[in-house]
Coordinates of C-alpha atoms and ligand atoms in Angstrom, one line a residue:
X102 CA 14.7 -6.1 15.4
X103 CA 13.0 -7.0 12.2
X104 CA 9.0 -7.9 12.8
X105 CA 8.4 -11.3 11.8
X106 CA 5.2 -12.2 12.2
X107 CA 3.6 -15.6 13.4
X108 CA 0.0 -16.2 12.5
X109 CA -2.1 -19.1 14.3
X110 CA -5.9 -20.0 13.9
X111 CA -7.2 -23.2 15.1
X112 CA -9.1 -24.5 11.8
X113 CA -8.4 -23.9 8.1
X114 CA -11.8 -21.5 7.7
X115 CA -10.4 -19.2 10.5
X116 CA -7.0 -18.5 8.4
X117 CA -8.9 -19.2 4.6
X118 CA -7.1 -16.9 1.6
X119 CA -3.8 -16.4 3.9
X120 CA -1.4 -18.4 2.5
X121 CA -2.9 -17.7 -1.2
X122 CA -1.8 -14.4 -0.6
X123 CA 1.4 -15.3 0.0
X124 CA 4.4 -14.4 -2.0
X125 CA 7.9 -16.0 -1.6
X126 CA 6.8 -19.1 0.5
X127 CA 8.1 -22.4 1.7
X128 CA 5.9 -24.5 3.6
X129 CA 7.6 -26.9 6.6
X130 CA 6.2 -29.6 7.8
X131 CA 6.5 -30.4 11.3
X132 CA 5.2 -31.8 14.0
X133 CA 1.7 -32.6 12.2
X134 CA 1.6 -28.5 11.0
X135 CA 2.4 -26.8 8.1
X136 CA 4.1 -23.7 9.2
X137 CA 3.9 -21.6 5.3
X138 CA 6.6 -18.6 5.3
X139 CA 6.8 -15.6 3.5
X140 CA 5.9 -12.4 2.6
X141 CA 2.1 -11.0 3.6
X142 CA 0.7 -7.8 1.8
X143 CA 5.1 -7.3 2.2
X144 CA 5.7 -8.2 6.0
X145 CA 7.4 -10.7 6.8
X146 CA 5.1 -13.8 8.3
X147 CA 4.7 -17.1 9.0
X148 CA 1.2 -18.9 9.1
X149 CA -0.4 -21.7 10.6
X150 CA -2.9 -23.9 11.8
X151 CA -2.5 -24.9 15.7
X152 CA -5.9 -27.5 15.5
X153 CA -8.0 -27.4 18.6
X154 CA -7.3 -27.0 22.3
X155 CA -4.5 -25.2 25.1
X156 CA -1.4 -28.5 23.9
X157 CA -2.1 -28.1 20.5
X158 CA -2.0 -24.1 20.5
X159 CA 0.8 -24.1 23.1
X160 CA 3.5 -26.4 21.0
X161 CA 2.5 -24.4 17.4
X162 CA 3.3 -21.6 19.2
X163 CA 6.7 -23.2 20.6
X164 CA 7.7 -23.7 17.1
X165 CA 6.9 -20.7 15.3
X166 CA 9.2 -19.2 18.3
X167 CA 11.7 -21.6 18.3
X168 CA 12.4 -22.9 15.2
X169 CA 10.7 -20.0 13.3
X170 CA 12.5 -16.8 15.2
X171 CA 9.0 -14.6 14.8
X172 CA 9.3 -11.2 16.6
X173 CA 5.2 -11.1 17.4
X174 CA 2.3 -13.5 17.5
X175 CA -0.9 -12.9 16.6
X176 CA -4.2 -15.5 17.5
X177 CA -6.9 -14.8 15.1
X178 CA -10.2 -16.8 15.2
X179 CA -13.8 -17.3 16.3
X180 CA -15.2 -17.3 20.2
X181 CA -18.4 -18.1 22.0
X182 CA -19.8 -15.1 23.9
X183 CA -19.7 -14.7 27.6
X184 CA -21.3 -11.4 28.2
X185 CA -24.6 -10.4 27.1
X186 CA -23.3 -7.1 25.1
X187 CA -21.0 -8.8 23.0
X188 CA -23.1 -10.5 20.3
X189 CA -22.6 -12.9 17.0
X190 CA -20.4 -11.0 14.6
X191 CA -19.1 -9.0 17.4
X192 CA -14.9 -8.5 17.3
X193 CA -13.4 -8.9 21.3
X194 CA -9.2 -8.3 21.2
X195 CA -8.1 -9.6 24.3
X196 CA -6.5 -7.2 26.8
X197 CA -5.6 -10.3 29.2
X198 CA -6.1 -13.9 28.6
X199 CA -7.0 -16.4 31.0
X200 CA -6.6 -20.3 31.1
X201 CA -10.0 -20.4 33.1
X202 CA -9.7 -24.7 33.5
X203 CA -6.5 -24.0 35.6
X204 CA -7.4 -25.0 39.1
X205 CA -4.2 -26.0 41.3
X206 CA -5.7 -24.7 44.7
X207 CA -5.1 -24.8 47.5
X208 CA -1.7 -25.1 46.3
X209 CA -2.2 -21.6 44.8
X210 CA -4.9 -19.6 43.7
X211 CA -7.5 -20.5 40.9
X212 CA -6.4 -19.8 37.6
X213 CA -2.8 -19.4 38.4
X214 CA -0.2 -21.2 36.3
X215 CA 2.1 -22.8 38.8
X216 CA 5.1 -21.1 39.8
X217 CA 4.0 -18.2 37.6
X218 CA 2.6 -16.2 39.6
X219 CA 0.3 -15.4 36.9
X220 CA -3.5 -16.2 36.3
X221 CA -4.7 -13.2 33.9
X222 CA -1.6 -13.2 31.1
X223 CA -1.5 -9.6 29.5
X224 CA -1.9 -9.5 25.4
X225 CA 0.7 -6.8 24.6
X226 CA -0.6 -3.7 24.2
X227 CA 1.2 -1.9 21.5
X228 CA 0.8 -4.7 19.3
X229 CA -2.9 -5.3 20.5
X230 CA -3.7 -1.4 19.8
X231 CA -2.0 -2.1 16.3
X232 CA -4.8 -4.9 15.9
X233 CA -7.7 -2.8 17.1
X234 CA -6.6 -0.3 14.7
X235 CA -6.6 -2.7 12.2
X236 CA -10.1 -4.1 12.9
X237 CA -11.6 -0.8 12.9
X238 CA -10.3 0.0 9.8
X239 CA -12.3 -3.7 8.9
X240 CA -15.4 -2.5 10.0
X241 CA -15.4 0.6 9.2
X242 CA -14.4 0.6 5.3
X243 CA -14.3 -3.4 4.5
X244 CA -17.2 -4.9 6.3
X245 CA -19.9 -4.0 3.7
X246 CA -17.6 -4.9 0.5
X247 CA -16.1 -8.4 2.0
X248 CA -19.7 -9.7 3.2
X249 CA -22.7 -10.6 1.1
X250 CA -25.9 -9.3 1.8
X251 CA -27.6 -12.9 2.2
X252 CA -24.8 -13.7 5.1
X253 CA -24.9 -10.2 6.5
X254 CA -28.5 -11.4 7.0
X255 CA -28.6 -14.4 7.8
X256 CA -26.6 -13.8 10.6
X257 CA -28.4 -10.5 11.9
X258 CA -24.8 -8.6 11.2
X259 CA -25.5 -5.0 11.6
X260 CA -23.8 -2.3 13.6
X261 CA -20.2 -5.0 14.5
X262 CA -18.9 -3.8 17.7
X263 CA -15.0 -3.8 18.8
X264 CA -14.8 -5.0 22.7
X265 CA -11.4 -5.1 24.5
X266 CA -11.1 -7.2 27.6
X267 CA -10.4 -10.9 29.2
X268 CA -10.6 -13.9 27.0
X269 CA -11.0 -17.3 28.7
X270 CA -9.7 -20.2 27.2
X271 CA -10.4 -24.0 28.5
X272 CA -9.9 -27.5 27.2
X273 CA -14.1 -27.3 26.7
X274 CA -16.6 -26.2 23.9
X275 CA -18.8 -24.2 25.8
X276 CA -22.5 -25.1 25.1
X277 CA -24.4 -24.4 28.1
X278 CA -25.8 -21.1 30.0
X279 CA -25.4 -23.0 33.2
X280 CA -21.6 -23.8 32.4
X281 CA -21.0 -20.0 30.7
X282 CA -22.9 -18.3 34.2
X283 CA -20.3 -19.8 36.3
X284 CA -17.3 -19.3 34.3
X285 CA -18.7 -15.3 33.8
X286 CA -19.6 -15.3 37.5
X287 CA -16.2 -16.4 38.9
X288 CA -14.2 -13.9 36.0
X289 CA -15.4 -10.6 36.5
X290 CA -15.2 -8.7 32.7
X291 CA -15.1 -12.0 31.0
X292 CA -15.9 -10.9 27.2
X293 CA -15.2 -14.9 25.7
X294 CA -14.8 -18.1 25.3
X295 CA -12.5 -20.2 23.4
X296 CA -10.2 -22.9 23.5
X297 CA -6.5 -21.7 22.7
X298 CA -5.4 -17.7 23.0
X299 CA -4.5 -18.1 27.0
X300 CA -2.3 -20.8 26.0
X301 CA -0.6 -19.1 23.2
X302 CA -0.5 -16.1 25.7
X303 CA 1.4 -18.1 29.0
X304 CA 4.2 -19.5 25.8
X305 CA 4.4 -15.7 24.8
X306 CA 4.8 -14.9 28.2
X307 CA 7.6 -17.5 29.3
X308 CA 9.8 -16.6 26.2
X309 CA 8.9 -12.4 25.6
X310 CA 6.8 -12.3 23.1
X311 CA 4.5 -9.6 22.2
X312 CA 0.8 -11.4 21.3
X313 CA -2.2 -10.0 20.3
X314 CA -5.4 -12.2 20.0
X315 CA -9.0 -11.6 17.8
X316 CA -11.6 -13.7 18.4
X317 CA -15.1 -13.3 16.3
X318 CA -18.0 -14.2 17.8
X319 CA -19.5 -17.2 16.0
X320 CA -22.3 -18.3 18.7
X321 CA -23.2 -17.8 22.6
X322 CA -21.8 -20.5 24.2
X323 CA -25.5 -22.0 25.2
X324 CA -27.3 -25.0 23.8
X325 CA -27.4 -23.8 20.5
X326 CA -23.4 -23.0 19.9
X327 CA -22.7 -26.2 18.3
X328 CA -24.9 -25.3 15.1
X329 CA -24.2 -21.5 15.2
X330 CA -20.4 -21.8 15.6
X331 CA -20.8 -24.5 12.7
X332 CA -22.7 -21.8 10.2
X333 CA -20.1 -18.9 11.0
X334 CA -17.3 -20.8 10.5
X335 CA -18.4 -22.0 7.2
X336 CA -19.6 -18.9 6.0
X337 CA -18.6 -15.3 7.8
X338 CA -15.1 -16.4 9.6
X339 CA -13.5 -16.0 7.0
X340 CA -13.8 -12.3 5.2
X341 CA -13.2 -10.7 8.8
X342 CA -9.3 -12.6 9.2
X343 CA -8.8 -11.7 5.9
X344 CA -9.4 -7.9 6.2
X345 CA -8.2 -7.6 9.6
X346 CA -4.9 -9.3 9.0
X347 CA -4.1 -7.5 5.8
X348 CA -5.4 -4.3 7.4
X349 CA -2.3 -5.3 10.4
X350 CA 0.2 -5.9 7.5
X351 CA -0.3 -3.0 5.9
X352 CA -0.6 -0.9 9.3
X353 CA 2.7 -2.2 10.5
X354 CA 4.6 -1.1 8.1
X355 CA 3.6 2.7 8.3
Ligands
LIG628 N1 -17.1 -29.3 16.2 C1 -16.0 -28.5 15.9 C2 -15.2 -28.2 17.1 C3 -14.9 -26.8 17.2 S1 -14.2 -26.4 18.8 C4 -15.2 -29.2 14.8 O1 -15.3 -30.4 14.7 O2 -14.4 -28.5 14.1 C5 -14.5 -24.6 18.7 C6 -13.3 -23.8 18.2 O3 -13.8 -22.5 18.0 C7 -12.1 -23.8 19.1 O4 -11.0 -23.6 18.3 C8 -12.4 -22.5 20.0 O5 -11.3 -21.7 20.2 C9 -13.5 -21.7 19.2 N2 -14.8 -21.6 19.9 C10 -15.9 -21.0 19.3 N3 -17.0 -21.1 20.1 C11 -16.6 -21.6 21.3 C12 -17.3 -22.0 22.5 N4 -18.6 -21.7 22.6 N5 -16.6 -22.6 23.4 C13 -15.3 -22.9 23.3 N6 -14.6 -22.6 22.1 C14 -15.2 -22.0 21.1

């Protein structure tokens, strides 16, 4: 089957210069999204912008399935930190994703979805290694180039590490140790925090679709996220989807 791939970020400065880069598109409106098709760095692709939170994430990614036949799925964005190695400007691809706000017990476990069977939902990993690939290549050759010096410093960006592991999303903005050292405490290897990817990964899941998710690190999910995550949005988000992505474009296609 033909790749076709479907792109979602939660706000515009997590996806900025995608669709500019475009060629061939037509943009659908639907649902309260614009869902832009067409060809990226030559692959076939589909972008969009999910807005916040598991419903939101969950019916974008419905549609690009449904309505827009894409073969993969790939979750690119920012991410509070949940373990003390991974720091601000840190990259974490998920290996499994979890929706860590799902509590139906004693009915069933914590974290399971219902009459899943599932709590941890696997990213896919040829796909996922595919992405890693692709975000080496970022901060190995790109990093330097796509970042100014005043940002790279500004945000104490130096040596950007690559962790692979569980995600944890939840219907929350994180923004308190006490709240983060109970969520990291009951999920052993928990890497990071967000609001969508283990949503996007269950629709993946129920329909057999390969997903791979990035999350940067924009804050540490403690008092101060709300005003860190702000700052990284505006300014550093940005350059590392860009790079990454068109690094994955390019790398499929070899
Ligand atoms: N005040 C912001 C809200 C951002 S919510 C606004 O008005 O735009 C945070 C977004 O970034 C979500 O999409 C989530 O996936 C991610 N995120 C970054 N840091 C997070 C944290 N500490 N906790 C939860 N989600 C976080």
């Amino acid at each position: 089957m033909a790749h076709r791939i479907g792109i979602i970020s939660a706000l515009k400065e997590e996806q900025q210069g995608l669709v500019e880069a475009m060629r061939g598109t037509a943009t659908l409106s639907h649902g309260n999204r614009d869902y832009t098709a067409g060809l990226l760095w030559n692959m076939d692709a589909v972008c969009v912008l999910s807005r916040i939170g598991k419903v939101a994430a969950a019916m974008t990614a419905t549609i690009l399935i449904e309505r827009f036949n894409v073969s993969h799925i790939v979750f690119t964005g920012v991410a509070g930190s949940a373990h003390p190695g991974v720091r601000v400007g840190d990259i974490v691809i998920a290996d499994h994703l979890v929706q860590y706000d799902m509590d139906a017990s004693p009915l069933f476990p914590p974290y399971e979805v219902p009459l899943t069977g599932i709590s941890h939902f696997a990213a896919d990993a040829t796909f996922s290694s595919q992405l890693n690939i692709a975000a080496h290549q970022f901060v190995s050759a790109d990093f330097e180039k796509s970042l100014g010096s005043a940002e790279k410093g500004e945000f104490a960006l130096n040596n950007v590490r690559i962790h692979r592991g569980l995600i944890g999303s939840g219907d929350q903005f994180v923004s308190s140790k006490d709240q983060l050292r109970r969520l990291a405490e009951s999920l052993p290897g928990l890497l990071a925090v967000e609001m969508e990817g283990a949503a996007v990964a269950q629709v993946c899941s129920e329909f057999g679709i390969p997903i791979a998710v990035l999350r940067t690190i924009s804050d540490n999910a403690n008092e101060d996220a709300a005003t860190d995550f702000m700052r990284f949005v505006q300014k550093i988000a940005s350059p590392y989807t860009f790079s990454i992505i068109k690094n994955l474009m390019l790398g499929l296609q070899k």
